[in-house]
């Protein structure tokens, strides 16, 4: 097990200047899903995701020597320019939980300013982008104060590890193109504690893949991901699911390396529906899909049947449909999406996204 606890990361200088670090970090869409966990945010099965580009969180961490002598973390939090007590309380709990890793946090007055590129109420989960952006800021702050993370690989590993502690799926957002999280014999260096970048191993076609996110409903989910993961513990299909995910991961990696879009698509859709099937077979059971989600799936399948275009869907833990397709058919697929799927969206809303380069520091 990695141990990032470091009591030496304590500020000893008396003339620390106030400063700031800023990161923009994207969301990601899992192809093999992480659903079910144990211990401290450790996954029951390995997952693999595509890193997105246009759905991101910008987070700025401002710091100054603490004025009061209190030991508690001093934090002000602004979301889209406005103080937000609910988010501040969540962030405070998270920061308190990582003070063994970053003990200097107790010595500073912190102000976090955060905002998403997508509307908060769009039904888009923001935990992956938000937690990865925050983790990157924490690692940059450590590097700025102690120069302990100048090695890029070590930096990414720690940023991914810390992101995971905030939200499991966030650990995959650190890497360009695609990332794998969870130990598997298939990928050397893979770990349950942090994700590894997979972009270089995959076929070029995935570097410019599209993910149009069709908003079936903007409403907050009736069951949170946290509760959903917990329900896997009593799910009678859990063990079969974890074994199935491991098998599918091997097939998926082969397909993604070879650029086999049909096999990629079949596994992608199967995983999306399996995730929702697991929700339906939990106790208590629940459904996050909406009637318009199903209608969109039916239209998409009919379109694929008619045109033979490799357009497939995925789903997160929510009703919104992720439509995945390669860049070379964007001019054919877009009119279909706009004419046939967008009218089924709540308020006609969708987000055009694509595979991206990963986080960037934007100071
Ligand atoms: O990271 P969490 O705890 O919000 O869980 C995410 C779970 C899924 O989005 C449904 C799947 C995944 O692997 O991202």
Tab-separated table of C-alpha atoms and ligand atoms in Angstrom:
chain	number	residue	atom	x	y	z
A	1	UNK	CA	0.000	0.000	0.000
A	2	UNK	CA	1.232	3.495	-0.799
A	3	UNK	CA	1.787	5.717	2.196
A	4	UNK	CA	1.759	9.417	1.439
A	5	UNK	CA	1.593	10.481	5.087
A	6	UNK	CA	4.413	12.964	5.568
A	7	UNK	CA	4.747	14.877	8.842
A	8	UNK	CA	7.722	16.776	7.389
A	9	UNK	CA	5.579	18.814	5.028
A	10	UNK	CA	5.348	21.645	7.550
A	11	UNK	CA	6.035	25.282	6.765
A	12	UNK	CA	8.963	26.535	8.841
A	13	UNK	CA	9.677	29.860	7.152
A	14	UNK	CA	8.200	32.976	8.752
A	15	UNK	CA	8.101	35.056	5.588
A	16	UNK	CA	5.815	32.983	3.309
A	17	UNK	CA	4.242	35.172	0.637
A	18	UNK	CA	0.554	34.664	-0.210
A	19	UNK	CA	0.055	32.879	-3.521
A	20	UNK	CA	-2.308	30.818	-5.621
A	21	UNK	CA	-2.489	27.784	-7.908
A	22	UNK	CA	-5.177	27.094	-10.517
A	23	UNK	CA	-6.113	23.937	-12.386
A	24	UNK	CA	-8.686	23.088	-15.026
A	25	UNK	CA	-9.606	19.413	-14.830
A	26	UNK	CA	-12.068	17.465	-16.972
A	27	UNK	CA	-14.754	14.927	-16.278
A	28	UNK	CA	-14.495	11.395	-17.695
A	29	UNK	CA	-16.884	8.742	-18.956
A	30	UNK	CA	-16.238	5.202	-17.777
A	31	UNK	CA	-16.510	2.493	-20.424
A	32	UNK	CA	-15.956	-0.356	-17.949
A	33	UNK	CA	-17.717	0.963	-14.870
A	34	UNK	CA	-16.545	1.199	-11.297
A	35	UNK	CA	-19.550	0.183	-9.211
A	36	UNK	CA	-18.924	-1.260	-5.769
A	37	UNK	CA	-16.074	-0.409	-3.424
A	38	UNK	CA	-14.388	-1.415	-0.185
A	39	UNK	CA	-11.950	0.045	2.345
A	40	UNK	CA	-10.998	3.642	1.642
A	41	UNK	CA	-12.426	4.128	-1.849
A	42	UNK	CA	-10.892	0.979	-3.294
A	43	UNK	CA	-12.658	-0.482	-6.327
A	44	UNK	CA	-14.123	-3.985	-6.528
A	45	UNK	CA	-13.128	-4.198	-10.182
A	46	UNK	CA	-10.847	-2.328	-12.563
A	47	UNK	CA	-12.455	0.400	-14.680
A	48	UNK	CA	-11.409	2.273	-17.804
A	49	UNK	CA	-12.581	5.674	-18.977
A	50	UNK	CA	-12.225	8.216	-21.723
A	51	UNK	CA	-11.089	11.631	-20.513
A	52	UNK	CA	-13.419	14.409	-21.663
A	53	UNK	CA	-12.588	17.928	-22.794
A	54	UNK	CA	-15.479	20.376	-22.647
A	55	UNK	CA	-16.945	19.297	-19.275
A	56	UNK	CA	-14.449	20.569	-16.735
A	57	UNK	CA	-14.007	22.297	-13.393
A	58	UNK	CA	-11.759	25.311	-12.851
A	59	UNK	CA	-10.412	25.527	-9.320
A	60	UNK	CA	-8.193	28.201	-7.849
A	61	UNK	CA	-6.589	27.656	-4.466
A	62	UNK	CA	-5.400	30.853	-2.806
A	63	UNK	CA	-3.223	30.614	0.272
A	64	UNK	CA	-1.657	32.893	2.842
A	65	UNK	CA	0.010	32.333	6.218
A	66	UNK	CA	-2.691	31.733	8.790
A	67	UNK	CA	-3.533	34.776	10.852
A	68	UNK	CA	-5.113	32.927	13.761
A	69	UNK	CA	-3.319	30.303	15.843
A	70	UNK	CA	-6.203	27.810	15.449
A	71	UNK	CA	-5.471	24.237	14.358
A	72	UNK	CA	-8.663	23.790	12.330
A	73	UNK	CA	-8.430	24.251	8.593
A	74	UNK	CA	-9.330	27.813	7.609
A	75	UNK	CA	-11.347	27.712	4.386
A	76	UNK	CA	-13.543	30.056	2.419
A	77	UNK	CA	-15.258	28.554	-0.608
A	78	UNK	CA	-16.780	30.301	-3.625
A	79	UNK	CA	-18.712	28.483	-6.339
A	80	UNK	CA	-19.194	30.580	-9.460
A	81	UNK	CA	-18.267	33.652	-7.412
A	82	UNK	CA	-20.697	33.033	-4.574
A	83	UNK	CA	-20.006	31.649	-1.141
A	84	UNK	CA	-21.507	28.188	-0.896
A	85	UNK	CA	-21.797	26.738	2.590
A	86	UNK	CA	-22.909	23.254	1.513
A	87	UNK	CA	-19.921	22.765	-0.811
A	88	UNK	CA	-17.581	24.378	1.730
A	89	UNK	CA	-18.621	21.865	4.391
A	90	UNK	CA	-17.981	18.942	1.999
A	91	UNK	CA	-14.606	20.307	0.978
A	92	UNK	CA	-13.634	20.922	4.577
A	93	UNK	CA	-14.389	17.295	5.463
A	94	UNK	CA	-12.240	16.173	2.542
A	95	UNK	CA	-9.354	18.520	3.401
A	96	UNK	CA	-9.438	17.397	7.042
A	97	UNK	CA	-9.167	13.794	5.803
A	98	UNK	CA	-5.942	14.538	3.881
A	99	UNK	CA	-4.074	16.556	6.519
A	100	UNK	CA	-1.785	13.566	7.164
A	101	UNK	CA	-0.727	13.850	3.527
A	102	UNK	CA	-0.640	17.660	3.421
A	103	UNK	CA	-0.058	18.760	7.072
A	104	UNK	CA	0.756	22.316	5.935
A	105	UNK	CA	-2.943	22.848	5.168
A	106	UNK	CA	-3.475	23.606	8.860
A	107	UNK	CA	-0.934	26.439	8.698
A	108	UNK	CA	-2.664	28.433	5.976
A	109	UNK	CA	-5.706	30.586	5.344
A	110	UNK	CA	-7.250	28.995	2.248
A	111	UNK	CA	-9.697	30.374	-0.273
A	112	UNK	CA	-10.999	28.021	-2.976
A	113	UNK	CA	-12.804	29.465	-6.001
A	114	UNK	CA	-14.388	26.869	-8.231
A	115	UNK	CA	-16.703	26.716	-11.210
A	116	UNK	CA	-17.851	24.215	-13.807
A	117	UNK	CA	-18.034	24.628	-17.578
A	118	UNK	CA	-21.433	22.923	-17.486
A	119	UNK	CA	-24.489	24.141	-15.566
A	120	UNK	CA	-24.655	22.814	-12.019
A	121	UNK	CA	-28.215	21.622	-12.513
A	122	UNK	CA	-27.613	19.827	-15.829
A	123	UNK	CA	-27.679	16.394	-14.214
A	124	UNK	CA	-23.968	16.039	-14.971
A	125	UNK	CA	-21.912	14.568	-12.152
A	126	UNK	CA	-19.182	17.032	-11.295
A	127	UNK	CA	-17.331	15.028	-8.650
A	128	UNK	CA	-14.689	13.675	-11.054
A	129	UNK	CA	-13.714	17.072	-12.439
A	130	UNK	CA	-14.094	18.904	-9.118
A	131	UNK	CA	-12.126	16.449	-6.989
A	132	UNK	CA	-9.354	16.029	-9.541
A	133	UNK	CA	-8.998	19.816	-9.918
A	134	UNK	CA	-8.739	20.191	-6.153
A	135	UNK	CA	-6.232	17.328	-5.803
A	136	UNK	CA	-4.069	18.867	-8.536
A	137	UNK	CA	-4.128	22.197	-6.697
A	138	UNK	CA	-3.060	20.494	-3.464
A	139	UNK	CA	-0.159	18.740	-5.202
A	140	UNK	CA	0.902	21.987	-6.897
A	141	UNK	CA	0.805	23.761	-3.579
A	142	UNK	CA	3.016	21.047	-2.086
A	143	UNK	CA	5.444	21.425	-4.986
A	144	UNK	CA	5.433	25.206	-4.646
A	145	UNK	CA	6.140	25.108	-0.919
A	146	UNK	CA	8.495	22.108	-0.691
A	147	UNK	CA	9.611	21.207	-4.243
A	148	UNK	CA	8.837	17.554	-3.530
A	149	UNK	CA	6.802	16.767	-6.669
A	150	UNK	CA	8.931	17.944	-9.564
A	151	UNK	CA	8.884	14.506	-11.215
A	152	UNK	CA	5.832	14.489	-13.535
A	153	UNK	CA	5.103	10.796	-13.102
A	154	UNK	CA	5.223	11.040	-9.307
A	155	UNK	CA	3.104	14.173	-9.485
A	156	UNK	CA	0.385	12.483	-11.549
A	157	UNK	CA	0.415	9.398	-9.349
A	158	UNK	CA	-0.055	11.409	-6.183
A	159	UNK	CA	-2.669	13.676	-7.778
A	160	UNK	CA	-4.576	10.581	-8.905
A	161	UNK	CA	-4.272	8.955	-5.464
A	162	UNK	CA	-5.561	12.092	-3.702
A	163	UNK	CA	-8.369	12.532	-6.266
A	164	UNK	CA	-9.464	8.968	-5.548
A	165	UNK	CA	-9.841	9.744	-1.863
A	166	UNK	CA	-12.281	12.503	-2.829
A	167	UNK	CA	-14.234	10.559	-5.448
A	168	UNK	CA	-13.190	7.218	-6.929
A	169	UNK	CA	-13.844	8.069	-10.563
A	170	UNK	CA	-11.901	11.357	-10.186
A	171	UNK	CA	-8.578	9.488	-10.106
A	172	UNK	CA	-9.018	8.697	-13.830
A	173	UNK	CA	-9.424	12.371	-14.842
A	174	UNK	CA	-5.724	13.127	-14.329
A	175	UNK	CA	-4.641	11.537	-17.617
A	176	UNK	CA	-5.058	12.489	-21.281
A	177	UNK	CA	-7.279	10.407	-23.592
A	178	UNK	CA	-7.980	7.395	-21.374
A	179	UNK	CA	-7.167	5.965	-17.971
A	180	UNK	CA	-7.393	2.675	-16.161
A	181	UNK	CA	-7.974	2.387	-12.433
A	182	UNK	CA	-7.743	-0.904	-10.572
A	183	UNK	CA	-5.218	-3.671	-10.418
A	184	UNK	CA	-5.252	-6.019	-13.394
A	185	UNK	CA	-2.652	-8.458	-14.657
A	186	UNK	CA	-3.306	-7.037	-18.139
A	187	UNK	CA	-1.673	-3.678	-17.430
A	188	UNK	CA	1.687	-3.399	-15.763
A	189	UNK	CA	1.805	-0.794	-13.023
A	190	UNK	CA	-1.990	-0.757	-12.587
A	191	UNK	CA	-3.223	-0.219	-9.052
A	192	UNK	CA	-6.347	0.009	-6.926
A	193	UNK	CA	-4.918	3.149	-5.340
A	194	UNK	CA	-4.448	5.368	-8.384
A	195	UNK	CA	-5.144	5.362	-12.087
A	196	UNK	CA	-2.660	5.050	-14.941
A	197	UNK	CA	-2.806	6.777	-18.309
A	198	UNK	CA	-3.711	4.528	-21.238
A	199	UNK	CA	-3.705	7.025	-24.116
A	200	UNK	CA	-0.460	5.820	-25.676
A	201	UNK	CA	-1.606	2.196	-25.780
A	202	UNK	CA	-4.851	2.775	-27.621
A	203	UNK	CA	-5.706	3.160	-31.268
A	204	UNK	CA	-5.493	6.725	-32.598
A	205	UNK	CA	-9.221	6.821	-33.343
A	206	UNK	CA	-9.979	7.268	-29.623
A	207	UNK	CA	-7.927	10.456	-29.356
A	208	UNK	CA	-10.617	12.380	-31.201
A	209	UNK	CA	-13.680	10.397	-30.129
A	210	UNK	CA	-16.914	12.271	-29.483
A	211	UNK	CA	-19.164	12.039	-26.470
A	212	UNK	CA	-22.341	14.076	-26.878
A	213	UNK	CA	-24.172	14.140	-23.566
A	214	UNK	CA	-27.937	14.272	-24.022
A	215	UNK	CA	-29.691	15.651	-20.979
A	216	UNK	CA	-32.707	13.409	-20.396
A	217	UNK	CA	-33.306	15.031	-17.026
A	218	UNK	CA	-31.700	17.848	-15.076
A	219	UNK	CA	-33.188	16.749	-11.771
A	220	UNK	CA	-30.928	15.661	-8.955
A	221	UNK	CA	-30.611	11.864	-8.766
A	222	UNK	CA	-32.950	10.113	-6.342
A	223	UNK	CA	-30.128	7.819	-5.157
A	224	UNK	CA	-26.560	9.143	-4.904
A	225	UNK	CA	-23.541	7.253	-6.262
A	226	UNK	CA	-22.297	6.862	-2.709
A	227	UNK	CA	-25.523	5.046	-1.735
A	228	UNK	CA	-25.437	3.063	-4.995
A	229	UNK	CA	-21.922	1.759	-4.325
A	230	UNK	CA	-22.963	0.775	-0.794
A	231	UNK	CA	-25.950	-1.195	-2.102
A	232	UNK	CA	-23.591	-3.404	-4.104
A	233	UNK	CA	-22.569	-5.014	-0.809
A	234	UNK	CA	-25.963	-6.699	-0.545
A	235	UNK	CA	-26.516	-7.246	-4.257
A	236	UNK	CA	-26.935	-10.981	-5.005
A	237	UNK	CA	-25.238	-10.526	-8.404
A	238	UNK	CA	-22.227	-8.609	-7.041
A	239	UNK	CA	-19.614	-11.364	-7.320
A	240	UNK	CA	-20.710	-12.325	-10.817
A	241	UNK	CA	-20.597	-8.647	-11.763
A	242	UNK	CA	-17.025	-8.120	-10.570
A	243	UNK	CA	-15.861	-11.236	-12.413
A	244	UNK	CA	-17.717	-10.145	-15.561
A	245	UNK	CA	-16.179	-6.656	-15.439
A	246	UNK	CA	-12.688	-8.159	-15.223
A	247	UNK	CA	-13.346	-10.367	-18.254
A	248	UNK	CA	-14.845	-7.504	-20.248
A	249	UNK	CA	-11.904	-5.276	-19.430
A	250	UNK	CA	-9.564	-7.679	-21.214
A	251	UNK	CA	-11.798	-7.773	-24.283
A	252	UNK	CA	-12.229	-4.005	-24.229
A	253	UNK	CA	-8.514	-3.301	-24.042
A	254	UNK	CA	-7.903	-5.562	-27.031
A	255	UNK	CA	-10.659	-3.815	-28.986
A	256	UNK	CA	-9.411	-0.341	-28.064
A	257	UNK	CA	-5.847	-1.190	-29.013
A	258	UNK	CA	-6.974	-2.576	-32.359
A	259	UNK	CA	-9.489	0.214	-33.050
A	260	UNK	CA	-12.310	-2.359	-33.278
A	261	UNK	CA	-15.225	0.053	-32.893
A	262	UNK	CA	-17.940	-2.579	-33.089
A	263	UNK	CA	-16.508	-4.639	-30.238
A	264	UNK	CA	-15.809	-1.420	-28.310
A	265	UNK	CA	-19.405	-0.336	-28.811
A	266	UNK	CA	-20.936	-3.669	-27.830
A	267	UNK	CA	-18.995	-3.763	-24.564
A	268	UNK	CA	-19.730	-0.086	-23.901
A	269	UNK	CA	-23.494	-0.547	-24.202
A	270	UNK	CA	-23.461	-3.776	-22.266
A	271	UNK	CA	-21.598	-2.064	-19.416
A	272	UNK	CA	-24.004	0.889	-19.382
A	273	UNK	CA	-27.049	-1.350	-19.107
A	274	UNK	CA	-25.326	-3.673	-16.631
A	275	UNK	CA	-24.706	-0.664	-14.355
A	276	UNK	CA	-28.406	0.192	-14.421
A	277	UNK	CA	-29.339	-3.474	-14.083
A	278	UNK	CA	-27.304	-3.551	-10.871
A	279	UNK	CA	-29.306	-0.608	-9.570
A	280	UNK	CA	-32.532	-2.404	-10.445
A	281	UNK	CA	-31.360	-5.553	-8.647
A	282	UNK	CA	-30.182	-3.759	-5.498
A	283	UNK	CA	-32.214	-3.939	-2.324
A	284	UNK	CA	-34.011	-1.570	-2.242
A	285	UNK	CA	-34.091	-1.500	-6.015
A	286	UNK	CA	-34.228	1.750	-7.938
A	287	UNK	CA	-34.332	3.134	-11.454
A	288	UNK	CA	-32.445	6.219	-12.615
A	289	UNK	CA	-33.339	5.873	-16.294
A	290	UNK	CA	-36.208	8.010	-17.621
A	291	UNK	CA	-38.684	7.135	-20.361
A	292	UNK	CA	-36.895	9.550	-22.719
A	293	UNK	CA	-33.568	7.798	-22.013
A	294	UNK	CA	-35.101	4.589	-23.351
A	295	UNK	CA	-36.624	6.387	-26.340
A	296	UNK	CA	-33.236	7.850	-27.188
A	297	UNK	CA	-31.595	4.416	-26.942
A	298	UNK	CA	-34.205	2.977	-29.311
A	299	UNK	CA	-33.690	5.759	-31.848
A	300	UNK	CA	-29.938	5.420	-31.648
A	301	UNK	CA	-30.127	1.680	-32.251
A	302	UNK	CA	-32.448	2.170	-35.232
A	303	UNK	CA	-30.080	4.790	-36.656
A	304	UNK	CA	-27.154	2.429	-36.262
A	305	UNK	CA	-29.070	-0.380	-37.906
A	306	UNK	CA	-29.993	1.856	-40.865
A	307	UNK	CA	-26.665	3.552	-41.435
A	308	UNK	CA	-24.193	0.981	-40.037
A	309	UNK	CA	-22.356	3.904	-38.434
A	310	UNK	CA	-20.452	2.916	-35.264
A	311	UNK	CA	-22.486	5.079	-32.907
A	312	UNK	CA	-22.966	3.600	-29.445
A	313	UNK	CA	-24.212	4.851	-26.100
A	314	UNK	CA	-23.001	4.837	-22.549
A	315	UNK	CA	-24.674	5.917	-19.317
A	316	UNK	CA	-23.361	7.232	-16.049
A	317	UNK	CA	-25.231	6.754	-12.796
A	318	UNK	CA	-28.045	8.904	-14.131
A	319	UNK	CA	-30.555	9.223	-16.989
A	320	UNK	CA	-28.409	11.195	-19.445
A	321	UNK	CA	-27.283	9.468	-22.601
A	322	UNK	CA	-23.647	9.638	-23.698
A	323	UNK	CA	-23.458	9.171	-27.455
A	324	UNK	CA	-20.018	7.949	-28.502
A	325	UNK	CA	-18.691	7.985	-32.055
A	326	UNK	CA	-15.477	8.587	-34.026
A	327	UNK	CA	-14.649	12.000	-35.433
A	328	UNK	CA	-14.758	10.926	-39.095
A	329	UNK	CA	-18.561	10.608	-39.015
A	330	UNK	CA	-19.304	13.751	-37.016
A	331	UNK	CA	-20.996	15.456	-39.987
A	332	UNK	CA	-23.407	12.556	-40.439
A	333	UNK	CA	-24.104	11.901	-36.760
A	334	UNK	CA	-24.661	15.499	-35.609
A	335	UNK	CA	-27.772	16.101	-37.746
A	336	UNK	CA	-29.223	12.815	-36.453
A	337	UNK	CA	-28.545	13.863	-32.857
A	338	UNK	CA	-29.986	17.323	-33.352
A	339	UNK	CA	-33.057	16.209	-35.253
A	340	UNK	CA	-33.935	12.995	-33.466
A	341	UNK	CA	-32.388	12.956	-30.000
A	342	UNK	CA	-32.264	16.587	-28.889
A	343	UNK	CA	-36.088	16.958	-29.077
A	344	UNK	CA	-36.254	14.171	-26.474
A	345	UNK	CA	-33.962	16.057	-24.068
A	346	UNK	CA	-35.172	18.160	-21.182
A	347	UNK	CA	-35.394	21.735	-22.525
A	348	UNK	CA	-33.615	20.487	-25.665
A	349	UNK	CA	-30.278	20.495	-23.797
A	350	UNK	CA	-27.162	18.592	-24.742
A	351	UNK	CA	-23.444	19.052	-24.231
A	352	UNK	CA	-21.074	18.419	-27.063
A	353	UNK	CA	-17.965	16.821	-25.619
A	354	UNK	CA	-14.989	14.887	-26.923
A	355	UNK	CA	-11.874	13.123	-25.737
A	356	UNK	CA	-9.349	15.570	-24.328
A	357	UNK	CA	-5.807	16.150	-23.261
A	358	UNK	CA	-6.395	15.942	-19.527
A	359	UNK	CA	-5.984	18.642	-16.886
A	360	UNK	CA	-4.032	21.833	-17.384
A	361	UNK	CA	-2.557	24.332	-15.007
A	362	UNK	CA	-3.961	27.737	-15.883
A	363	UNK	CA	-2.092	30.227	-13.746
B	1	LIG	O1	-16.730	8.231	-8.336
B	1	LIG	P1	-18.093	7.930	-7.882
B	1	LIG	O2	-18.105	7.455	-6.460
B	1	LIG	O3	-19.019	9.092	-8.107
B	1	LIG	O4	-18.674	6.711	-8.727
B	1	LIG	C1	-18.803	6.781	-10.119
B	1	LIG	C2	-19.496	5.630	-10.651
B	1	LIG	C3	-19.840	5.670	-12.130
B	1	LIG	O5	-19.762	6.979	-12.627
B	1	LIG	C4	-21.247	5.179	-12.324
B	1	LIG	C5	-18.919	4.744	-12.921
B	1	LIG	C6	-17.506	5.200	-13.107
B	1	LIG	O6	-16.645	4.324	-13.151
B	1	LIG	O7	-17.258	6.404	-13.270
